[in-house]
CSV table of C-alpha atoms and ligand atoms in Angstrom, one decimal:
chain,number,residue,atom,x,y,z
M,1,MET,CA,273.1,200.1,194.1
M,2,LYS,CA,275.6,197.4,193.6
M,3,GLU,CA,279.3,197.7,193.8
M,4,LEU,CA,282.1,195.5,192.8
M,5,GLU,CA,285.9,195.8,192.7
M,6,VAL,CA,287.9,194.9,189.6
M,7,ARG,CA,291.4,193.7,190.5
M,8,THR,CA,294.0,193.3,187.8
M,9,ALA,CA,297.7,192.9,188.0
M,10,SER,CA,298.3,196.6,187.4
M,11,SER,CA,295.5,198.2,189.5
M,12,SER,CA,292.1,197.8,191.1
M,13,TYR,CA,289.0,200.0,190.8
M,14,PRO,CA,285.4,200.1,191.9
M,15,VAL,CA,282.4,199.6,189.6
M,16,TYR,CA,279.2,201.2,190.8
M,17,ILE,CA,275.9,199.9,189.2
M,18,GLY,CA,272.5,201.4,189.9
M,19,GLU,CA,269.6,203.5,188.7
M,20,GLY,CA,270.1,207.2,188.8
M,21,ILE,CA,273.6,207.0,190.3
M,22,ARG,CA,275.0,209.6,187.8
M,23,LYS,CA,273.6,212.2,190.2
M,24,GLN,CA,276.1,210.9,192.8
M,25,ALA,CA,279.0,211.1,190.3
M,26,ALA,CA,280.7,214.0,192.1
M,27,ALA,CA,280.7,212.0,195.4
M,28,PHE,CA,282.1,208.9,193.8
M,29,LEU,CA,284.8,210.9,192.1
M,30,THR,CA,285.7,212.7,195.3
M,31,SER,CA,286.0,209.4,197.2
M,32,LEU,CA,288.7,208.3,194.7
M,33,ASN,CA,291.1,210.9,196.3
M,34,ARG,CA,292.6,211.9,193.0
M,35,PRO,CA,293.8,215.5,192.3
M,36,MET,CA,291.5,216.1,189.3
M,37,THR,CA,292.7,219.5,188.4
M,38,LYS,CA,290.4,219.6,185.4
M,39,ILE,CA,287.9,217.2,183.7
M,40,LEU,CA,287.5,216.6,180.0
M,41,LEU,CA,284.0,215.1,179.5
M,42,VAL,CA,283.9,213.1,176.3
M,43,THR,CA,280.5,212.2,174.9
M,44,ASP,CA,278.8,211.4,171.6
M,45,ALA,CA,276.2,213.6,169.9
M,46,GLU,CA,273.3,211.4,170.8
M,47,VAL,CA,274.2,211.0,174.5
M,48,ASP,CA,275.0,214.7,174.6
M,49,ARG,CA,271.5,215.5,173.2
M,50,LEU,CA,269.9,213.4,175.9
M,51,TYR,CA,272.1,213.9,179.0
M,52,GLY,CA,275.0,216.1,178.1
M,53,ASP,CA,273.9,219.3,179.7
M,54,ASP,CA,272.9,217.6,183.0
M,55,MET,CA,276.1,215.8,183.3
M,56,TYR,CA,278.1,218.9,182.5
M,57,GLN,CA,276.2,220.9,185.2
M,58,LEU,CA,276.7,218.2,187.8
M,59,LEU,CA,280.4,218.0,187.3
M,60,SER,CA,281.1,221.7,186.8
M,61,GLU,CA,279.7,222.5,190.3
M,62,LYS,CA,282.9,221.0,191.6
M,63,TRP,CA,285.6,221.0,188.9
M,64,PRO,CA,286.6,223.0,185.8
M,65,VAL,CA,285.0,220.9,183.0
M,66,LYS,CA,285.2,221.0,179.2
M,67,LYS,CA,282.8,218.9,177.2
M,68,VAL,CA,283.9,217.4,173.9
M,69,ILE,CA,281.3,216.0,171.6
M,70,VAL,CA,282.2,213.4,169.0
M,71,PRO,CA,279.8,212.0,166.3
M,72,SER,CA,277.7,209.1,167.4
M,73,GLY,CA,278.7,205.7,166.0
M,74,GLU,CA,281.7,203.6,165.2
M,75,GLU,CA,283.2,206.2,162.8
M,76,ALA,CA,284.2,208.3,165.8
M,77,LYS,CA,286.8,205.7,166.8
M,78,SER,CA,289.2,207.2,164.4
M,79,LEU,CA,292.7,208.8,164.5
M,80,GLU,CA,291.1,212.0,163.4
M,81,MET,CA,288.8,212.1,166.5
M,82,TYR,CA,291.8,211.0,168.7
M,83,GLU,CA,293.7,214.0,167.5
M,84,ARG,CA,290.8,216.4,168.0
M,85,ILE,CA,290.3,215.3,171.6
M,86,GLN,CA,294.0,215.7,172.3
M,87,THR,CA,293.9,219.2,170.8
M,88,GLU,CA,290.9,220.0,173.1
M,89,ALA,CA,292.8,218.7,176.1
M,90,ILE,CA,295.9,220.7,175.3
M,91,SER,CA,294.0,223.9,174.6
M,92,PHE,CA,292.0,223.5,177.9
M,93,HIS,CA,295.5,223.4,179.6
M,94,MET,CA,295.0,220.0,181.1
M,95,ASP,CA,297.9,218.6,183.1
M,96,ARG,CA,299.1,215.3,184.3
M,97,SER,CA,296.7,215.5,187.3
M,98,SER,CA,293.6,216.1,185.1
M,99,CYS,CA,291.1,213.5,184.2
M,100,MET,CA,289.1,212.3,181.2
M,101,ILE,CA,285.6,211.0,181.6
M,102,ALA,CA,284.0,208.8,178.9
M,103,PHE,CA,280.3,209.4,179.0
M,104,GLY,CA,278.7,207.1,176.3
M,105,GLY,CA,278.8,203.6,174.8
M,106,GLY,CA,281.7,201.4,173.9
M,107,VAL,CA,282.8,203.8,171.1
M,108,THR,CA,283.2,206.8,173.5
M,109,GLY,CA,284.9,204.6,176.1
M,110,ASP,CA,287.4,203.1,173.7
M,111,LEU,CA,288.2,206.4,172.2
M,112,ALA,CA,288.4,208.5,175.3
M,113,GLY,CA,290.3,205.7,177.1
M,114,PHE,CA,293.0,205.7,174.4
M,115,CYS,CA,293.2,209.5,174.6
M,116,ALA,CA,293.6,209.3,178.4
M,117,ALA,CA,296.2,206.5,178.1
M,118,THR,CA,298.4,208.6,175.9
M,119,PHE,CA,297.8,212.2,176.9
M,120,MET,CA,301.0,213.3,178.6
M,121,ARG,CA,301.8,209.5,178.8
M,122,GLY,CA,298.6,208.7,180.7
M,123,ILE,CA,296.1,210.6,182.9
M,124,ASP,CA,293.2,209.4,185.1
M,125,PHE,CA,290.3,208.0,183.2
M,126,ILE,CA,286.7,207.3,184.3
M,127,GLN,CA,284.1,205.2,182.5
M,128,MET,CA,280.5,206.3,182.6
M,129,PRO,CA,278.8,203.8,180.3
M,130,THR,CA,275.4,204.5,178.8
M,131,THR,CA,274.8,201.4,176.7
M,132,LEU,CA,274.2,197.7,177.7
M,133,LEU,CA,277.2,196.7,175.5
M,134,ALA,CA,279.4,198.9,177.6
M,135,HIS,CA,279.1,196.5,180.5
M,136,ASP,CA,281.7,194.7,178.5
M,137,SER,CA,283.8,197.5,177.1
M,138,ALA,CA,284.0,199.7,180.2
M,139,VAL,CA,285.7,197.0,182.2
M,140,GLY,CA,289.0,195.4,181.5
M,141,GLY,CA,291.0,198.3,180.2
M,142,LYS,CA,291.2,197.6,176.5
M,143,VAL,CA,291.1,201.0,174.8
M,144,ALA,CA,291.6,201.6,171.1
M,145,VAL,CA,290.8,203.4,167.9
M,146,ASN,CA,290.3,201.8,164.4
M,147,HIS,CA,292.6,202.0,161.5
M,148,LYS,CA,291.4,202.0,157.9
M,149,LEU,CA,292.8,198.5,157.6
M,150,GLY,CA,291.2,197.0,160.7
M,151,LYS,CA,289.3,197.5,163.9
M,152,ASN,CA,290.9,198.3,167.2
M,153,LEU,CA,294.4,198.0,165.7
M,154,ILE,CA,295.8,201.0,167.6
M,155,GLY,CA,295.3,200.9,171.3
M,156,ALA,CA,296.5,200.1,174.7
M,157,PHE,CA,295.7,198.3,178.0
M,158,TYR,CA,294.7,201.1,180.3
M,159,GLN,CA,292.4,200.6,183.3
M,160,PRO,CA,289.9,203.3,184.4
M,161,LYS,CA,290.1,204.6,187.9
M,162,ALA,CA,286.3,203.8,188.3
M,163,VAL,CA,283.2,202.8,186.4
M,164,ILE,CA,280.0,204.6,187.2
M,165,TYR,CA,277.2,202.8,185.6
M,166,ASP,CA,273.8,204.5,185.8
M,167,THR,CA,271.4,201.9,184.4
M,168,GLU,CA,268.6,204.5,184.2
M,169,LEU,CA,270.3,205.8,181.0
M,170,LEU,CA,269.5,202.5,179.3
M,171,GLN,CA,265.8,203.5,179.1
M,172,THR,CA,266.5,205.6,176.0
M,173,LEU,CA,268.6,203.0,174.3
M,174,PRO,CA,267.0,201.9,170.9
M,175,GLU,CA,266.0,198.3,170.7
M,176,GLN,CA,268.7,197.3,168.2
M,177,GLU,CA,271.4,198.7,170.6
M,178,LEU,CA,269.8,196.8,173.5
M,179,ARG,CA,270.0,193.6,171.5
M,180,SER,CA,273.6,194.5,170.5
M,181,GLY,CA,274.6,194.7,174.1
M,182,MET,CA,272.7,191.6,175.1
M,183,ALA,CA,274.9,189.6,172.7
M,184,GLU,CA,277.8,190.3,175.1
M,185,VAL,CA,275.7,189.3,178.1
M,186,ILE,CA,274.9,186.0,176.3
M,187,LYS,CA,278.6,185.6,175.4
M,188,HIS,CA,279.6,185.9,179.1
M,189,ALA,CA,277.0,183.3,180.1
M,190,LEU,CA,278.1,180.9,177.3
M,191,ILE,CA,281.8,181.0,178.2
M,192,ALA,CA,281.6,181.0,181.9
M,193,ASP,CA,278.2,180.3,183.6
M,194,HIS,CA,275.7,177.7,182.5
M,195,VAL,CA,273.3,178.5,185.3
M,196,PHE,CA,273.1,182.1,184.1
M,197,LEU,CA,272.7,180.9,180.6
M,198,GLU,CA,269.7,178.8,181.6
M,199,GLN,CA,268.2,181.8,183.2
M,200,LEU,CA,268.7,183.9,180.1
M,201,LEU,CA,267.2,181.1,177.9
M,202,GLY,CA,263.9,181.9,179.7
M,203,LEU,CA,263.8,185.2,178.0
M,204,GLN,CA,261.5,185.3,174.9
M,205,THR,CA,261.9,188.9,174.0
M,206,LEU,CA,264.0,191.9,174.9
M,207,ASN,CA,261.0,194.2,175.0
M,208,GLY,CA,259.8,193.6,178.5
M,209,LEU,CA,263.1,193.7,180.2
M,210,THR,CA,262.8,195.5,183.6
M,211,SER,CA,265.5,197.6,185.1
M,212,ASP,CA,266.0,194.8,187.7
M,213,ASP,CA,266.6,192.4,184.9
M,214,LEU,CA,269.1,194.7,183.3
M,215,ASN,CA,270.9,195.5,186.6
M,216,GLU,CA,271.2,191.8,187.3
M,217,MET,CA,272.6,191.0,183.8
M,218,ILE,CA,275.1,193.9,184.0
M,219,TYR,CA,276.2,192.7,187.4
M,220,LYS,CA,276.7,189.1,186.3
M,221,GLY,CA,278.3,190.1,183.0
M,222,ILE,CA,280.8,192.4,184.7
M,223,SER,CA,281.5,189.8,187.4
M,224,ILE,CA,282.4,187.2,184.7
M,225,LYS,CA,284.5,189.7,182.8
M,226,SER,CA,286.3,191.0,185.8
M,227,ALA,CA,287.1,187.4,187.0
M,228,VAL,CA,288.8,186.8,183.6
M,229,VAL,CA,290.7,190.0,183.6
M,230,HIS,CA,291.8,189.5,187.1
M,231,GLU,CA,293.6,186.3,186.0
M,232,ASP,CA,294.9,187.6,182.7
M,233,GLU,CA,294.9,191.4,182.2
M,234,LYS,CA,297.0,191.4,179.0
M,235,GLU,CA,295.5,188.5,177.2
M,236,GLU,CA,298.3,186.1,177.5
M,237,GLY,CA,295.9,183.2,178.3
M,238,ILE,CA,292.3,182.9,179.3
M,239,ARG,CA,291.3,186.5,178.4
M,240,ALA,CA,291.2,185.2,174.8
M,241,PHE,CA,288.0,183.3,175.7
M,242,LEU,CA,286.2,186.7,175.8
M,243,ASN,CA,286.7,186.7,172.0
M,244,PHE,CA,284.1,183.9,171.7
M,245,GLY,CA,282.1,184.8,168.5
M,246,HIS,CA,284.3,187.7,167.7
M,247,THR,CA,286.7,186.2,165.1
M,248,LEU,CA,283.9,185.8,162.6
M,249,GLY,CA,282.0,188.7,164.2
M,250,HIS,CA,284.8,191.2,163.4
M,251,ALA,CA,285.1,189.9,159.9
M,252,ILE,CA,281.4,190.4,159.3
M,253,GLU,CA,281.4,193.9,160.7
M,254,ALA,CA,284.3,194.8,158.4
M,255,GLU,CA,282.6,193.3,155.3
M,256,TYR,CA,279.2,194.8,155.9
M,257,GLY,CA,280.8,198.1,156.6
M,258,TYR,CA,280.8,199.7,160.1
M,259,GLY,CA,277.4,201.0,161.0
M,260,GLN,CA,275.7,198.6,158.6
M,261,ILE,CA,275.4,195.9,161.3
M,262,THR,CA,275.7,196.3,165.1
M,263,HIS,CA,278.6,194.8,166.9
M,264,GLY,CA,276.2,192.5,168.8
M,265,ASP,CA,274.4,191.2,165.7
M,266,ALA,CA,277.7,190.4,164.1
M,267,VAL,CA,278.9,188.7,167.3
M,268,ALA,CA,275.7,186.7,167.5
M,269,LEU,CA,276.4,185.3,164.0
M,270,GLY,CA,279.9,184.6,165.1
M,271,MET,CA,278.7,182.8,168.2
M,272,GLN,CA,276.3,180.6,166.1
M,273,PHE,CA,279.2,179.6,164.0
M,274,ALA,CA,281.4,179.0,167.0
M,275,LEU,CA,278.7,176.8,168.5
M,276,PHE,CA,278.7,174.8,165.3
M,277,VAL,CA,282.4,174.3,165.4
M,278,SER,CA,282.3,173.5,169.2
M,279,GLU,CA,279.7,170.8,168.5
M,280,GLN,CA,281.3,169.4,165.3
M,281,ALA,CA,285.0,169.7,166.0
M,282,VAL,CA,285.2,169.6,169.8
M,283,GLY,CA,282.2,167.4,170.6
M,284,CYS,CA,280.6,170.0,172.9
M,285,ARG,CA,277.2,168.6,173.9
M,286,MET,CA,274.3,171.0,173.6
M,287,ASP,CA,270.9,171.5,172.1
M,288,ARG,CA,272.3,173.7,169.4
M,289,LYS,CA,268.9,174.0,167.6
M,290,ARG,CA,267.3,175.4,170.8
M,291,LEU,CA,270.2,177.9,171.2
M,292,THR,CA,270.1,179.2,167.6
M,293,GLU,CA,266.3,179.4,167.6
M,294,TRP,CA,266.3,181.3,170.8
M,295,LEU,CA,268.9,183.8,169.5
M,296,ARG,CA,266.8,184.3,166.3
M,297,GLY,CA,263.7,184.7,168.4
M,298,LEU,CA,265.4,187.6,170.2
M,299,GLY,CA,265.9,189.2,166.8
M,300,TYR,CA,269.5,188.2,166.0
M,301,PRO,CA,270.3,187.4,162.3
M,302,GLY,CA,270.8,183.7,161.5
M,303,THR,CA,272.7,183.9,158.3
M,304,ILE,CA,275.5,186.0,156.8
M,305,ARG,CA,274.6,188.1,153.7
M,306,LYS,CA,274.8,185.7,150.7
M,307,ASP,CA,276.9,188.0,148.5
M,308,ILE,CA,279.8,187.9,151.0
M,309,GLU,CA,282.1,185.0,150.0
M,310,THR,CA,283.5,182.6,152.6
M,311,SER,CA,287.0,183.1,151.3
M,312,VAL,CA,286.8,186.8,151.9
M,313,LEU,CA,285.6,186.3,155.5
M,314,SER,CA,288.4,183.7,156.1
M,315,GLY,CA,290.9,186.2,154.7
M,316,ARG,CA,289.6,188.9,157.1
M,317,MET,CA,289.8,186.4,160.0
M,318,MET,CA,293.4,185.7,159.3
M,319,ASN,CA,294.2,189.4,159.7
M,320,ASP,CA,292.8,189.2,163.2
M,321,LYS,CA,295.1,190.1,166.1
M,322,LYS,CA,294.7,186.5,167.3
M,323,THR,CA,296.7,184.9,164.4
M,324,ARG,CA,300.0,183.3,165.3
M,325,GLY,CA,302.3,181.9,162.6
M,326,GLY,CA,299.5,181.4,160.1
M,327,MET,CA,297.2,179.6,162.5
M,328,ILE,CA,294.2,181.3,164.1
M,329,GLN,CA,293.2,180.9,167.7
M,330,PHE,CA,289.5,180.1,167.5
M,331,ILE,CA,287.5,180.2,170.7
M,332,VAL,CA,285.1,177.3,171.2
M,333,LEU,CA,283.0,175.8,174.0
M,334,LYS,CA,284.1,172.5,175.6
M,335,GLU,CA,280.7,172.5,177.3
M,336,LEU,CA,278.1,175.1,177.9
M,337,GLY,CA,279.6,177.6,180.4
M,338,LYS,CA,283.2,176.5,179.7
M,339,ALA,CA,285.4,177.9,176.9
M,340,GLY,CA,288.5,176.5,175.3
M,341,ASP,CA,290.5,177.2,172.1
M,342,LEU,CA,291.3,175.5,168.9
M,343,MET,CA,294.2,176.4,166.5
M,344,LEU,CA,292.9,176.4,162.9
M,345,SER,CA,294.6,177.0,159.6
M,346,ARG,CA,292.9,179.2,157.1
M,347,ASP,CA,291.8,176.2,155.1
M,348,GLU,CA,290.2,174.5,158.1
M,349,LEU,CA,288.5,177.6,159.1
M,350,GLU,CA,287.1,178.2,155.6
M,351,ASN,CA,285.9,174.6,155.5
M,352,TRP,CA,284.0,174.9,158.8
M,353,LEU,CA,282.5,178.2,157.7
M,354,ASN,CA,281.4,176.7,154.4
M,355,LYS,CA,279.8,173.7,156.1
M,356,TRP,CA,278.0,176.0,158.6
M,357,ARG,CA,276.7,178.3,155.9
M,358,MET,CA,275.5,175.3,153.9
M,359,GLU,CA,273.6,174.0,156.9
M,360,GLU,CA,272.0,177.4,157.5
M,361,THR,CA,270.7,177.7,154.0
M,362,ALA,CA,269.7,174.1,153.6
D,1,NAD,N1,287.2,197.7,175.0
D,1,NAD,C1,286.5,196.6,175.0
D,1,NAD,O1,286.9,195.7,175.8
D,1,NAD,C2,285.3,196.4,174.1
D,1,NAD,C3,284.5,195.3,174.3
D,1,NAD,C4,283.3,195.2,173.5
D,1,NAD,C5,283.1,196.2,172.6
D,1,NAD,N2,284.0,197.2,172.4
D,1,NAD,C6,283.7,198.3,171.4
D,1,NAD,O2,282.5,199.0,171.8
D,1,NAD,C7,282.0,199.6,170.6
D,1,NAD,C8,280.5,199.3,170.5
D,1,NAD,O3,279.9,199.9,171.7
D,1,NAD,P1,278.4,200.4,171.7
D,1,NAD,O4,277.6,199.3,171.2
D,1,NAD,O5,278.1,200.8,173.1
D,1,NAD,O6,278.3,201.5,170.6
D,1,NAD,P2,278.2,203.1,170.7
D,1,NAD,O7,279.0,203.7,171.7
D,1,NAD,O8,278.3,203.5,169.3
D,1,NAD,O9,276.6,203.3,171.1
D,1,NAD,C9,275.6,202.8,170.2
D,1,NAD,C10,274.6,203.8,169.8
D,1,NAD,O10,273.8,204.1,170.9
D,1,NAD,C11,273.7,205.5,171.2
D,1,NAD,N3,273.6,205.7,172.6
D,1,NAD,C12,274.5,205.5,173.6
D,1,NAD,N4,273.9,205.6,174.8
D,1,NAD,C13,272.6,205.9,174.6
D,1,NAD,C14,271.5,206.1,175.5
D,1,NAD,N5,271.7,205.9,176.8
D,1,NAD,N6,270.3,206.3,174.9
D,1,NAD,C15,270.2,206.4,173.6
D,1,NAD,N7,271.2,206.2,172.7
D,1,NAD,C16,272.4,205.9,173.2
D,1,NAD,C17,275.0,206.1,170.6
D,1,NAD,O11,274.9,207.4,170.3
D,1,NAD,C18,275.2,205.2,169.4
D,1,NAD,O12,274.5,205.6,168.3
D,1,NAD,C19,282.7,198.9,169.4
D,1,NAD,O13,283.6,199.9,168.9
D,1,NAD,C20,283.5,197.8,170.0
D,1,NAD,O14,284.7,197.5,169.4
D,1,NAD,C21,285.1,197.4,173.2
D,2,ZN,ZN1,282.4,192.4,171.6
């Protein structure tokens, strides 16, 4: 097992990573020395089907536990589910010393985290991630639900008290979800660690990944994320670098419709575009062809659906949380392993996107 400590301006907490460690969850939780009068275990339907009963049994030996199951997938990150979980917490008579545990992927973590942040103005919250993507979402304290008009628009910064990451759970993850999570691992390498990137470039397929590979990737990815969050918890500066690939990625997710493309596939498209802008506008030196071919070889898409117009995407991008006075903060690479930003107007962004899409279809 590996352990690291995330230190932010507001708090610090342990991250445990290892195979089978969910079985030690009670011991980890006890060692936090928190009152934990009751536990609300929030999970999604698929994770519940696979592991829900076991987890419930494990925890209920020590604490009063109520399990709440939300539908599997992005749809669950809604105000409706938010209210349902709060209703369950109130009717279970939870108090300010109770705790919510998110047992699932990024959707469950974001949703349960936002519930914990606001239930009685904030109660303890534990992340038990079950997807590769959640190496990103479970650390750093961004919690949110979606609004009809945009993703993650209603949320908070709220750090968990601990992250317990049992990597054995990833064995049942479908390949497309593994690839989705891998996009964030690649993002972490691209923005902060060119040696790690070179290592990843050695991978030809995601099929043969061993649990050692996964443990290592998760450890490195979380280390990079926690170093960024340590310096800038509330995204006033360098934390924005974590949005590499996400400006276009979020616009693609919204246009395809949630559930029609995974977060990671959309981000991989966004990263290919951001690499293009980095090379063309910032002069970042790289073998872009090698990078894009590698990504496509791993199964990521290389082009955006043709029927989606560039102007529609640029309009979406301008609604992003990263817009300031009509200019968008677009994250680029100055060199491989080093991020920076570029302020772009909507026209400039649309121009770059048109050029990139033309190159991709040429
Ligand atoms: N808070 C943050 O900093 C942050 C960062 C990145 C992404 N996110 C958010 O994370 C969400 C995406 O997370 P995700 O990709 O984990 O999605 P997810 O939680 O929907 O999980 C993906 C799918 O895998 C299934 N699943 C989960 N664990 C499984 C397992 N062990 N075995 C088999 N199936 C399993 C789920 O039921 C679901 O169908 C998005 O909403 C995104 O906005 C948040
Ligand atoms: Zn992401």
